Coordinates of C-alpha atoms and ligand atoms in Angstrom, one line a residue:
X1227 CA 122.8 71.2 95.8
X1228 CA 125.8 69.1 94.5
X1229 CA 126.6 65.4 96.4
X1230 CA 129.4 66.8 97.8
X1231 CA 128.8 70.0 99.4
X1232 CA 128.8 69.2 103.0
X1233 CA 125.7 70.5 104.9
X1234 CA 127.1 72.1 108.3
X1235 CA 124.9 71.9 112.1
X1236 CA 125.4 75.7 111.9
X1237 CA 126.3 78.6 109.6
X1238 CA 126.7 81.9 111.3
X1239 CA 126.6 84.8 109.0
X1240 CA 129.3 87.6 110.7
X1241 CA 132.2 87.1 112.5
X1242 CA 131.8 90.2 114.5
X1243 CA 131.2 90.8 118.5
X1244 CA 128.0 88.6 118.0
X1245 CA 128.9 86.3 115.8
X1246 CA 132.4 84.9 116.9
X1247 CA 131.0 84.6 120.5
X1248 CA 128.2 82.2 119.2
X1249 CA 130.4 80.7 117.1
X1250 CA 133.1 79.8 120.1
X1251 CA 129.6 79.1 122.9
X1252 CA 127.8 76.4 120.3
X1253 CA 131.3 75.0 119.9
X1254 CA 131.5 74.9 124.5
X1255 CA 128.4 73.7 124.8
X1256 CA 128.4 71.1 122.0
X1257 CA 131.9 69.8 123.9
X1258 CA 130.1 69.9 126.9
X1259 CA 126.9 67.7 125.7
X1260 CA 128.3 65.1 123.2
X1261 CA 132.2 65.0 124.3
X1262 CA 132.8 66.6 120.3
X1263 CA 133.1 69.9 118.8
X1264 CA 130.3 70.6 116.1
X1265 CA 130.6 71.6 112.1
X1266 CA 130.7 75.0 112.5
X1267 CA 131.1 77.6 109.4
X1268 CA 131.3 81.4 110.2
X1269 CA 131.1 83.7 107.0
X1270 CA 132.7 87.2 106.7
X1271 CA 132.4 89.4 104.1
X1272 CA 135.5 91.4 105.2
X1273 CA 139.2 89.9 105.1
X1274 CA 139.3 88.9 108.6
X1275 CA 136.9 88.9 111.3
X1276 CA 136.1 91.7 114.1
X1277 CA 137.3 94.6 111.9
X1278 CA 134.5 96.7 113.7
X1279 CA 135.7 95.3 117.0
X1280 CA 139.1 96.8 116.4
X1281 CA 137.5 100.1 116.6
X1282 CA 135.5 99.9 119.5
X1283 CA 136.4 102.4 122.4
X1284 CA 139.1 104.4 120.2
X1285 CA 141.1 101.1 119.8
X1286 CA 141.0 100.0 123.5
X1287 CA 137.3 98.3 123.4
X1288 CA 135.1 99.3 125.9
X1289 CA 133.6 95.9 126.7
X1290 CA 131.2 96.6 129.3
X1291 CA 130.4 98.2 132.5
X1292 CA 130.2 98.1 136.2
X1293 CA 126.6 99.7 135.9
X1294 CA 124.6 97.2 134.3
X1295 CA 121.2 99.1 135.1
X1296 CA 118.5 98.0 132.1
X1297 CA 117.8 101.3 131.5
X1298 CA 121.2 101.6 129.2
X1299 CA 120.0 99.1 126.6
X1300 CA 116.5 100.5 124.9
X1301 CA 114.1 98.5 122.3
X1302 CA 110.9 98.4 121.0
X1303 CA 110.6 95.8 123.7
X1304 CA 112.9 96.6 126.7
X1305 CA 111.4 93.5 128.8
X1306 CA 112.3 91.2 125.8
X1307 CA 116.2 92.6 126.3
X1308 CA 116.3 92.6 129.6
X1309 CA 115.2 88.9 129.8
X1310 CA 117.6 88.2 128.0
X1311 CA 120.5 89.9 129.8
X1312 CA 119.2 88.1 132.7
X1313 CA 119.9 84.7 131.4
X1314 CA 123.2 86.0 130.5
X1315 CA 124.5 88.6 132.8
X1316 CA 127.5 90.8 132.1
X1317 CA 129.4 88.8 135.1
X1318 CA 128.9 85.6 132.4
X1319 CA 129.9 87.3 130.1
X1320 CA 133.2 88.8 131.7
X1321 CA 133.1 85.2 132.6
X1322 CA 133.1 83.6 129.1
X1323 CA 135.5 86.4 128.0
X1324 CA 137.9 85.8 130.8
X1325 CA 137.8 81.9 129.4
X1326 CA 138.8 82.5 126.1
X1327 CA 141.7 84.9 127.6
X1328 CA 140.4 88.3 127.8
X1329 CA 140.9 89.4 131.6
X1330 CA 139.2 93.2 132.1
X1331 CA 140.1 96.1 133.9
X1332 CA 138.1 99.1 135.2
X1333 CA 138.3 102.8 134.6
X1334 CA 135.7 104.6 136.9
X1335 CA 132.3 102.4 135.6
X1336 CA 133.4 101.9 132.1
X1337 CA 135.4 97.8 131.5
X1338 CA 138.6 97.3 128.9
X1339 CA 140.1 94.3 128.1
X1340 CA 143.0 94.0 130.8
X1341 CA 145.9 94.7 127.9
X1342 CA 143.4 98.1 126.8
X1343 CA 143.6 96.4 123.2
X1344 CA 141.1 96.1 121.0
X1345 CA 142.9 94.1 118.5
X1346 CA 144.3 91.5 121.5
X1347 CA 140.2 90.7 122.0
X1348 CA 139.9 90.1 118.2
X1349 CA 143.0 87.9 118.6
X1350 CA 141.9 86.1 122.0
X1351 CA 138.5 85.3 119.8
X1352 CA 140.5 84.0 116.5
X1353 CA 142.8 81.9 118.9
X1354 CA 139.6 80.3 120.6
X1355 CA 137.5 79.7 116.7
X1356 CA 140.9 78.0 115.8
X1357 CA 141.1 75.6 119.1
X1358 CA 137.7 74.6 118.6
X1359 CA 137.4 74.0 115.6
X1360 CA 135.4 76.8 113.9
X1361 CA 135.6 76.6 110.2
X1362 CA 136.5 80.3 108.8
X1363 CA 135.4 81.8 105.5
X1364 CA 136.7 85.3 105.3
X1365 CA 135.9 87.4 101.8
X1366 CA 132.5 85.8 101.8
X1367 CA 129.8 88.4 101.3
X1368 CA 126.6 86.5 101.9
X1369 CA 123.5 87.6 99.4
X1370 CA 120.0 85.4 100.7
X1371 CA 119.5 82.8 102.6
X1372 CA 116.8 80.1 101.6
X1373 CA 115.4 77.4 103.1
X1374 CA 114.1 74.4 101.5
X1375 CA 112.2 71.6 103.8
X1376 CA 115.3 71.9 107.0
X1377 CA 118.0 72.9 105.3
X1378 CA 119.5 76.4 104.9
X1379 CA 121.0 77.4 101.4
X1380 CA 123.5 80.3 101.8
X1381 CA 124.7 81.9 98.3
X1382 CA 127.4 84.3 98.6
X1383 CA 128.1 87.2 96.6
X1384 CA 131.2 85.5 94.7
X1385 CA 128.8 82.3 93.7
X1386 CA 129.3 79.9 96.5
X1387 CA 126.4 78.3 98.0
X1388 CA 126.7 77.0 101.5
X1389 CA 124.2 74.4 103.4
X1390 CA 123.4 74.2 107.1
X1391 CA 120.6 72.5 109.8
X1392 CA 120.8 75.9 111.3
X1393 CA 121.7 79.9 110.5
X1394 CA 123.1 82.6 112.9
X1395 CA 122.4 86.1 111.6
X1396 CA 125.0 87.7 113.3
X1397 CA 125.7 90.2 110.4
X1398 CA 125.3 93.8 112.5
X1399 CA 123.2 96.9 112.0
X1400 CA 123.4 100.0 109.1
X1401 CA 126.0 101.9 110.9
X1402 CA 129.7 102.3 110.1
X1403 CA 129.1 100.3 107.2
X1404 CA 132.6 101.4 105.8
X1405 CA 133.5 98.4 108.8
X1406 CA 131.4 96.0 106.5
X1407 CA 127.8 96.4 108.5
X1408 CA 125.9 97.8 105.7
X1409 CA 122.3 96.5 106.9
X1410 CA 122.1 93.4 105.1
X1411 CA 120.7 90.8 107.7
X1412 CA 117.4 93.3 107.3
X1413 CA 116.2 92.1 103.8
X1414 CA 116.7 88.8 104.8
X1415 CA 115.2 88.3 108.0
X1416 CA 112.0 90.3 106.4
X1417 CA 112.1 88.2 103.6
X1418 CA 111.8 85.1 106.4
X1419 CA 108.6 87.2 107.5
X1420 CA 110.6 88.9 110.3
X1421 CA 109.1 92.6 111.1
X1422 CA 112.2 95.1 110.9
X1423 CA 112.0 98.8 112.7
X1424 CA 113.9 101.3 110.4
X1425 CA 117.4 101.8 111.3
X1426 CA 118.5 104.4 112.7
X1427 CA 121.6 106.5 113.8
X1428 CA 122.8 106.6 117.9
X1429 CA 126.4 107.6 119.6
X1430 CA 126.2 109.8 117.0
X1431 CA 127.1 113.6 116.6
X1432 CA 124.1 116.0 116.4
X1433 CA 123.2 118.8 114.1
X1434 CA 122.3 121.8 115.8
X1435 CA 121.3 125.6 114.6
X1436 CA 125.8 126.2 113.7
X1437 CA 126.5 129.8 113.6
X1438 CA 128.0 129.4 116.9
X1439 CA 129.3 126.0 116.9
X1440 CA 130.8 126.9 113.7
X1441 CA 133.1 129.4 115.0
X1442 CA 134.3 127.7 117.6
X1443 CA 135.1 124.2 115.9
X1444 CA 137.4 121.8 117.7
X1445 CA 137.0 123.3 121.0
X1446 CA 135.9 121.2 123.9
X1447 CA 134.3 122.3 127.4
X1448 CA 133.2 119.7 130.5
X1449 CA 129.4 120.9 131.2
X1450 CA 126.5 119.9 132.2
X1451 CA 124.3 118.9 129.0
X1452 CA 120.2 119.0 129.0
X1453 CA 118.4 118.0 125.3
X1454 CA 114.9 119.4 126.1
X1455 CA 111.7 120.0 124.1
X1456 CA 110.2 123.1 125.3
X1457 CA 110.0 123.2 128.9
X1458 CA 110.4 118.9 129.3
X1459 CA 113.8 117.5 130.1
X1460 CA 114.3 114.6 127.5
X1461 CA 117.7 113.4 128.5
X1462 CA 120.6 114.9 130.6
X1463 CA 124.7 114.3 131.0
X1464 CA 127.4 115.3 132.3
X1465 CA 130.8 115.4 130.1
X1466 CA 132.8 116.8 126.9
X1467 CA 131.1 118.4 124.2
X1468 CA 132.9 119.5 121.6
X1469 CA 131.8 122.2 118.6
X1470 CA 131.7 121.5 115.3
X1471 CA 131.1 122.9 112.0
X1472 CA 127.5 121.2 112.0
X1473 CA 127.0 120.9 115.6
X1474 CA 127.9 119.5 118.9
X1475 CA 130.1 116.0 118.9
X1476 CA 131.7 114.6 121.9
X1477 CA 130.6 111.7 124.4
X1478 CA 128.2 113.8 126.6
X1479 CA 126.5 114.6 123.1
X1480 CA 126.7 111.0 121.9
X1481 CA 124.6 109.5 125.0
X1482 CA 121.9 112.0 124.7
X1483 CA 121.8 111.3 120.5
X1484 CA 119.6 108.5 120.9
X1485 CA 116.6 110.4 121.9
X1486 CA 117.4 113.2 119.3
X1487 CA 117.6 109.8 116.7
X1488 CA 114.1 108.4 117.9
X1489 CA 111.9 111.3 117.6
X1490 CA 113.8 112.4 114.1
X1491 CA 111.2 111.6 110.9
X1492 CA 112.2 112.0 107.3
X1493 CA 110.9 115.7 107.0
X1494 CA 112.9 116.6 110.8
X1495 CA 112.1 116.2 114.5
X1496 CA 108.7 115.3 115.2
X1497 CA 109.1 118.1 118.9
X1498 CA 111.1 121.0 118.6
X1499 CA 114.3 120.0 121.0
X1500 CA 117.1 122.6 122.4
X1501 CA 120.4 121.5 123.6
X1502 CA 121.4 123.5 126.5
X1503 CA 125.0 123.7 128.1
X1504 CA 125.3 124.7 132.0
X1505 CA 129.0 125.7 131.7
X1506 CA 129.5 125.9 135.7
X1507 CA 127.5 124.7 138.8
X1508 CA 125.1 127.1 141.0
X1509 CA 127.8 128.3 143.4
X1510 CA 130.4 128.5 140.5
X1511 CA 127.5 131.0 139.1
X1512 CA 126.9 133.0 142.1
X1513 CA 130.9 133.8 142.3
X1514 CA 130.7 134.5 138.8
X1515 CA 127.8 136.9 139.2
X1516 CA 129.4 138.8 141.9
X1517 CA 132.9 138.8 139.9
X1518 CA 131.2 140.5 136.5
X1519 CA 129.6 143.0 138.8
X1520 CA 133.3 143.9 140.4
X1521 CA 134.7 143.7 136.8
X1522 CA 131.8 146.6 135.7
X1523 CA 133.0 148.6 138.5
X1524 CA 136.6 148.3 137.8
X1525 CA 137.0 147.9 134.1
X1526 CA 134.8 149.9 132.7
X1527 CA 137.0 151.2 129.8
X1528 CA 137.9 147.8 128.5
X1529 CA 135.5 145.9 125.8
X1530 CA 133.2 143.6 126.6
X1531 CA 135.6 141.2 125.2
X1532 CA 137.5 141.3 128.0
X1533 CA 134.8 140.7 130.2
X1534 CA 135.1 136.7 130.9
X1535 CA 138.8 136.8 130.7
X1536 CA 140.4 133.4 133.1
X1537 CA 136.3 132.5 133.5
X1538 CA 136.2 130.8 130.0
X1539 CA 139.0 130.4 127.0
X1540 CA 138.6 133.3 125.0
X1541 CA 137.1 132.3 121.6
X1542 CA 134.4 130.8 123.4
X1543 CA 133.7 133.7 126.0
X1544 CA 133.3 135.7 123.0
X1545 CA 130.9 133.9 121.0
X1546 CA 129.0 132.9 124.8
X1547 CA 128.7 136.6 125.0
X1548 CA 127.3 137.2 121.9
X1549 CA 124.5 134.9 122.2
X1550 CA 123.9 136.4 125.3
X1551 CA 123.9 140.0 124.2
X1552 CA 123.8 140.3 120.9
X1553 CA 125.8 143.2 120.7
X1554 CA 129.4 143.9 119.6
X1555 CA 132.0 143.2 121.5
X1556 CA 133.9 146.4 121.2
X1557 CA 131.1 148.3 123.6
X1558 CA 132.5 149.3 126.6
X1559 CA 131.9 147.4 129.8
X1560 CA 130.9 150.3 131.6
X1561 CA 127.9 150.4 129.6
X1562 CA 126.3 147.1 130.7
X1563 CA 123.3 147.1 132.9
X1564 CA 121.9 144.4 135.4
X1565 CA 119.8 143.6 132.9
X1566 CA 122.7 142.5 130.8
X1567 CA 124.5 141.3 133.5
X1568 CA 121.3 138.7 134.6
X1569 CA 121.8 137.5 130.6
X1570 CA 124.9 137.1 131.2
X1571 CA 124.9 134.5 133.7
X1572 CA 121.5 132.9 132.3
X1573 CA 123.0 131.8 129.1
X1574 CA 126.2 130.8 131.3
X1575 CA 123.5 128.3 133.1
X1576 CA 122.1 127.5 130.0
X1577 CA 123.6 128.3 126.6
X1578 CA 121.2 126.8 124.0
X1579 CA 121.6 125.8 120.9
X1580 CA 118.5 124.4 118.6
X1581 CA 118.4 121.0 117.6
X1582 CA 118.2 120.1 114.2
X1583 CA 118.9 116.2 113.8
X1584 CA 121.9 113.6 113.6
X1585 CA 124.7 112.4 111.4
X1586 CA 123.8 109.9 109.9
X1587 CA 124.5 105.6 110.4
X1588 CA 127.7 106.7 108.4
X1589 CA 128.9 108.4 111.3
X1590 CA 127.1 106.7 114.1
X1591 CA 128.2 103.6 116.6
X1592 CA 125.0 101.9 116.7
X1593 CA 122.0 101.2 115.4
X1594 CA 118.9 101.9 116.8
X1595 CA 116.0 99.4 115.4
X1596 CA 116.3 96.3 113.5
X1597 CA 114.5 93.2 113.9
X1598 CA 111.5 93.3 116.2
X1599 CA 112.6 91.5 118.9
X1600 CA 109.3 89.9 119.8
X1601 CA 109.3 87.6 117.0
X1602 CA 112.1 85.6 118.4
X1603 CA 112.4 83.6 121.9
X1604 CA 114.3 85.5 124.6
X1605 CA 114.9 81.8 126.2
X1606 CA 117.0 80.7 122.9
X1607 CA 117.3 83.5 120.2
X1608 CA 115.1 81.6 118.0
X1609 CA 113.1 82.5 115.1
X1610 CA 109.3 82.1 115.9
X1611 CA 108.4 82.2 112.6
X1612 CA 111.6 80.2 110.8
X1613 CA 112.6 77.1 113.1
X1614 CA 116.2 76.7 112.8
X1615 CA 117.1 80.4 112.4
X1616 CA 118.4 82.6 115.0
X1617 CA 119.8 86.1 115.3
X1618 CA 121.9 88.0 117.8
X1619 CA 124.2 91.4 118.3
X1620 CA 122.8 94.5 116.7
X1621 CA 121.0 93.4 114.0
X1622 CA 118.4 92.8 116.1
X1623 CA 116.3 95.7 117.6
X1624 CA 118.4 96.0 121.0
X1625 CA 120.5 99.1 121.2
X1626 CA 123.1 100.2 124.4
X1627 CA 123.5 103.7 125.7
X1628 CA 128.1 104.3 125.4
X1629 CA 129.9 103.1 127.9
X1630 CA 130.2 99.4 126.5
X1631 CA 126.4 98.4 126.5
X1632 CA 126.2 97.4 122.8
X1633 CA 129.6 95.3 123.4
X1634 CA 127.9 93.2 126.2
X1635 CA 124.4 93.1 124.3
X1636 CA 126.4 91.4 121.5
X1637 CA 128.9 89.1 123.5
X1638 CA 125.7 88.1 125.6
X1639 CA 123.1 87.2 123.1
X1640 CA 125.8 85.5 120.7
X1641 CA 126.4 83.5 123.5
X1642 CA 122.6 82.6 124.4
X1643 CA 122.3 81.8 120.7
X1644 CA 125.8 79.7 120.3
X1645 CA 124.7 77.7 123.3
X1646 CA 120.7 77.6 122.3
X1647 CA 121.7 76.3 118.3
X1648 CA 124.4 73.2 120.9
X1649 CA 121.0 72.5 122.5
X1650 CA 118.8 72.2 119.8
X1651 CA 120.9 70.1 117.6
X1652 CA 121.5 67.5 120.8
X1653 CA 117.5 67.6 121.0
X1654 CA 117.0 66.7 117.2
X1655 CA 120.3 64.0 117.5
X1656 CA 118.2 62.1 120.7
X1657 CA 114.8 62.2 118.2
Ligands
FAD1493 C1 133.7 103.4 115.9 C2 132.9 102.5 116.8 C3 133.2 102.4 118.2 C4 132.5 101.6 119.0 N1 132.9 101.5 120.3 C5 132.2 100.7 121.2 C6 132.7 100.5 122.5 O1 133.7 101.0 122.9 N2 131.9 99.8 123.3 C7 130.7 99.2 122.9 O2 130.1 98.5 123.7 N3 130.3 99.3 121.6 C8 131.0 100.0 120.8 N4 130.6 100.1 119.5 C9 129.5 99.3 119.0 C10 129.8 97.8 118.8 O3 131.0 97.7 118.1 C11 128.7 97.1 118.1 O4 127.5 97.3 118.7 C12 129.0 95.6 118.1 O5 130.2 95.3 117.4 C13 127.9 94.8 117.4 O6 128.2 93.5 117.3 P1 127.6 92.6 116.1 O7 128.2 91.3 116.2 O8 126.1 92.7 116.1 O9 128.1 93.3 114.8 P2 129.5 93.6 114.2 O10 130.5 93.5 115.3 O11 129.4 94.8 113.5 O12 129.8 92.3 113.3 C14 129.0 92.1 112.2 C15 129.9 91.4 111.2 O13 129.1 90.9 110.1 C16 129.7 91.1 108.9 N5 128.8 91.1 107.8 C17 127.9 92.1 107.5 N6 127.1 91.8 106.4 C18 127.6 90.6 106.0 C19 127.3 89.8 104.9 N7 126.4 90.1 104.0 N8 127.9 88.6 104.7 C20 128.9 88.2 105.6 N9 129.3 89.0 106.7 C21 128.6 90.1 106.9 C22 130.5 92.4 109.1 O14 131.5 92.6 108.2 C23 130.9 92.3 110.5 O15 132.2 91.7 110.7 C24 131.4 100.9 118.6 C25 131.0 101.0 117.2 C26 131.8 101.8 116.4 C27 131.4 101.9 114.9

C-alpha cells in the first residue's frame, strides 16, 4: 500500500440497482448519525453506472409491485429473504425512491417509475451519488478483493488498487452479462469462504420439443399456461406466449421458467415436464365443440384446414390441428368422427408441448442461486464469516418472480446494507 492512497469507510463494488442504492442509504444514514456524509467509492466496470437498469421492463423499469406476497421472491432460504424484506418493505422502498425523485405509477399490479423511464431512474440515482457525495469510478473492472488485518485491498483489472474499512459486493449475478454482470462477485465471496449455489438461468425463454413451435415462430396467443411433470401441476399462468424457433418465449413463459431452471442438471431435466396451452376457457370450449359439430354437418366438402377458420389465426389452427390429428389437412371434413372431434377440443384445452430446458444466463433476466444466504445476517447484510464485508442485489442467492420482484429485492437490500455499513462505522468511531 503507498502513503498516499487514501483508505475509504466503504468501497461498493457495482453501481447497479443494488449498489447505487447502498451507496446513496450509507451516505443518508451517515448524515443522519454524525451530521457528515461518509468516504464513499462505488466501482463500475462499465462506462457509467445502471446500464442493466436501463433495460429493465423494456426501457420503462418495472420497479415493483402492488403484490408484494413472499412467495414471488424464492431462495435456498425463503425465511432469510423474507426477513429481510420485512425490515425493508417495498412501501420503504417506494419511499426511499420517491426521496431521491422517482415518484411511481401503477399499471394493473405491476409499478413504473412515474415518467415510465428507465434511464430518468438511473439519472434520479446519479443526481442523488453526486449531492451526497459519492465518489464515482466508472471503467473500473474489479479482479479480487483481499483483506489484510481490517483493511480491504481492491485491485482492478487496469492495475489500480483501492483500500477500504468496509466492501459492498454489489456486482450482480451471471445473466445478461453482455450488461457487465458476468458472475464475478462468485469467486470472490467463495474465496472469503462464502458457499455459492450454481447460477442459474430464470425469466428466461424455454426450449421445448420445436417442430411445432418452429413453424409458427413470432406468433403470439393469450392462454392459459400449465408446466407439469406427468400428472403434477408445477407451476401455472395466465398470459402471452409466443413461438419460437427453439421453443416458447413470452412473459407467461418467463414466470413459469424458473421451475423449468431449478429441476434442469447438466445431462437435462431431472422429471420429465410438459408445457400445456389451454387456448380458451371451459364455456369457450363447449361453444366450440358444438360449433365443429355444425361445421361437419355443413362443410363437409371443405378440408380440414378450414375447419377452425375465425376460432384461431390460421397458421396456428393448422399446426393445432395437426398435433391433434395427425393427419393431412387436405382430408375432407366430412370424414371426421367424434372420436376426432373429442381430439380436437382436448388438445384445444391442452396443447402440449415437451420440455426440454432453458436459454441460457445469456438470455435470461435473473439469476437464480448465488451466495448462500445464510452465511450473512438478515438484520445487516453482513458477512458472518468476513467482518466488514457485505453483499446485496442478485449476487446473492435471492431471486424475484417478473413483475418487478428482483428490482425491489435489489433496491431493498442495498438499502439494508448502505444503512447497516452507516451503522457500523458510527459503532467502531464511539470504540
Ligand atoms: C433485460 C432485463 C430486463 C429486466 N427487467 C426487470 C424489470 O422490469 N423489473 C425487475 O424487477 N427486474 C428486471 N430485471 C432484473 C434486474 O435488472 C436485476 O435483478 C437487478 O438489476 C439486479 O441488481 P444488482 O444491483 O444486483 O445488479 P445489477 O443491476 O446488474 O448491477 C451490478 C453492477 O455491477 C457491475 N459489475 C459486475 N462485475 C463487476 C466488477 N468485476 N467490477 C466492477 N463492477 C462490476 C455491473 O457492470 C453492474 O453495473 C431485468 C433484467 C434484464 C437483464
Amino acid at each position: 500500500m503507498t502513503e498516499q492512497a487514501p483508505i475509504w469507510d466503504l468501497i461498493i463494488i457495482g453501481g447497479g440497482a443494488s449498489g447505487m442504492s447502498a451507496a446513496v442509504s450509507y451516505q443518508k444514514m451517515h448524515m443522519d448519525r454524525m451530521n457528515s456524509y461518509g468516504q464513499v467509492l462505488v466501482l463500475e466496470k462499465n462506462d457509467r453506472v445502471g446500464k442493466k437498469v436501463l433495460a429493465t421492463g423494456n426501457g420503462r423499469c418495472n420497479l415493483s409491485n402492488k403484490d408484494m406476497a413472499l412467495t414471488h421472491f424464492h431462495s435456498h432460504e425463503t425465511a432469510w429473504a423474507e426477513s429481510v424484506l420485512r425490515l425493508v418493505d417495498s412501501e420503504s422502498v417506494l419511499t426511499f425512491l420517491g426521496e431521491i425523485g422517482i415518484p411511481v405509477a401503477s399499471e394493473g399490479n405491476k409499478i413504473f417509475p412515474m415518467s415510465k423511464s428507465a434511464s430518468s431512474v438511473v439519472d434520479a440515482f446519479r443526481f442523488a451519488m453526486k449531492e451526497c457525495n459519492v465518489s464515482l469510478e466508472t471503467d473500473a473492472e474489479v479482479e479480487s478483493i483481499e483483506k489484510t488485518e481490517d483493511i480491504f485491498s481492491v485491485y482492478t483489472k487496469n492495475g489500480n488498487a483501492f483500500f477500504s474499512n468496509h466492501i459492498i459486493v454489489a456486482c450482480g449475478g451471471a445473466c445478461a452479462p453482455s450488461l457487465g454482470t458476468t458472475g464475478d462477485g462468485y469467486k470472490w465471496l467463495n474465496k472469503f469462504g462464502h458457499k455459492v449455489f450454481a447460477p442459474k438461468p430464470s425469466i428466461v425463454q424455454v426450449v421445448t420439443d420445436n417442430s411445432v413451435t418452429k413453424t409458427l415462430s413470432g406468433l403470439k396467443l393469450d392462454c392459459d399456461l400449465s408446466l407439469n411433470s406427468k400428472d403434477m401441476l408445477l407451476a401455472h399462468q395466465y398470459g402471452e406466449v409466443l413461438f419460437t424457433d427453439y421453443g416458447l418465449s413470452g412473459p407467461a413463459v418467463f414466470q413459469v421458467s424458473g421451475v423449468v431452471s431449478r429441476y434442469n442438471r447438466k445431462n437435462g431435466l431431472s422429471i420429465p415436464m410438459t408445457i400445456s396451452l389451454k387456448l380458451f376457457n371451459d364455456e369457450e370450449l363447449r361453444l366450440i365443440r358444438v360449433e365443429i359439430g355444425r361445421r361437419i354437418s355443413a362443410w363437409g366438402e371443405r378440408t380440414l384446414d378450414q375447419l377452425l377458420i375465425g376460432i384461431l389465426p390460421g397458421k396456428i389452427a393448422s399446426m393445432l390441428l395437426k398435433s391433434a390429428l395427425a393427419r393431412p389437412l387436405s382430408i375432407l371434413i366430412a370424414t371426421l368422427s367424434n372420436e376426432d372431434i373429442e381430439k380436437i377440443v382436448k388438445t384445444l384445452k391442452a396443447w402440449k408441448f415437451e420440455v426440454i430446458g432453458t436459454k441460457s444466463l445469456e438470455f435470461a433476466q435473473t439469476t437464480i442461486g448465488g451466495a448462500d444466504v445464510s452465511e450473512f445476517s438478515y438484520e445487516t447484510m453482513e458477512s458472518n464469516l468476513v467482518p466488514g464485508l457485505f453483499a446485496c442485489g442478485e449476487v446473492l442467492d435471492v431471486d424475484g418472480d417478473c413483475g418487478g420482484y428482483n428490482l425491489t429485492w435489489a433496491f431493498a437490500s442495498g438499502i439494508l446494507a448502505g444503512r447497516s455499513v452507516a451503522l457500523h462505522a458510527e459503532d467502531e468511531h464511539a470504540e
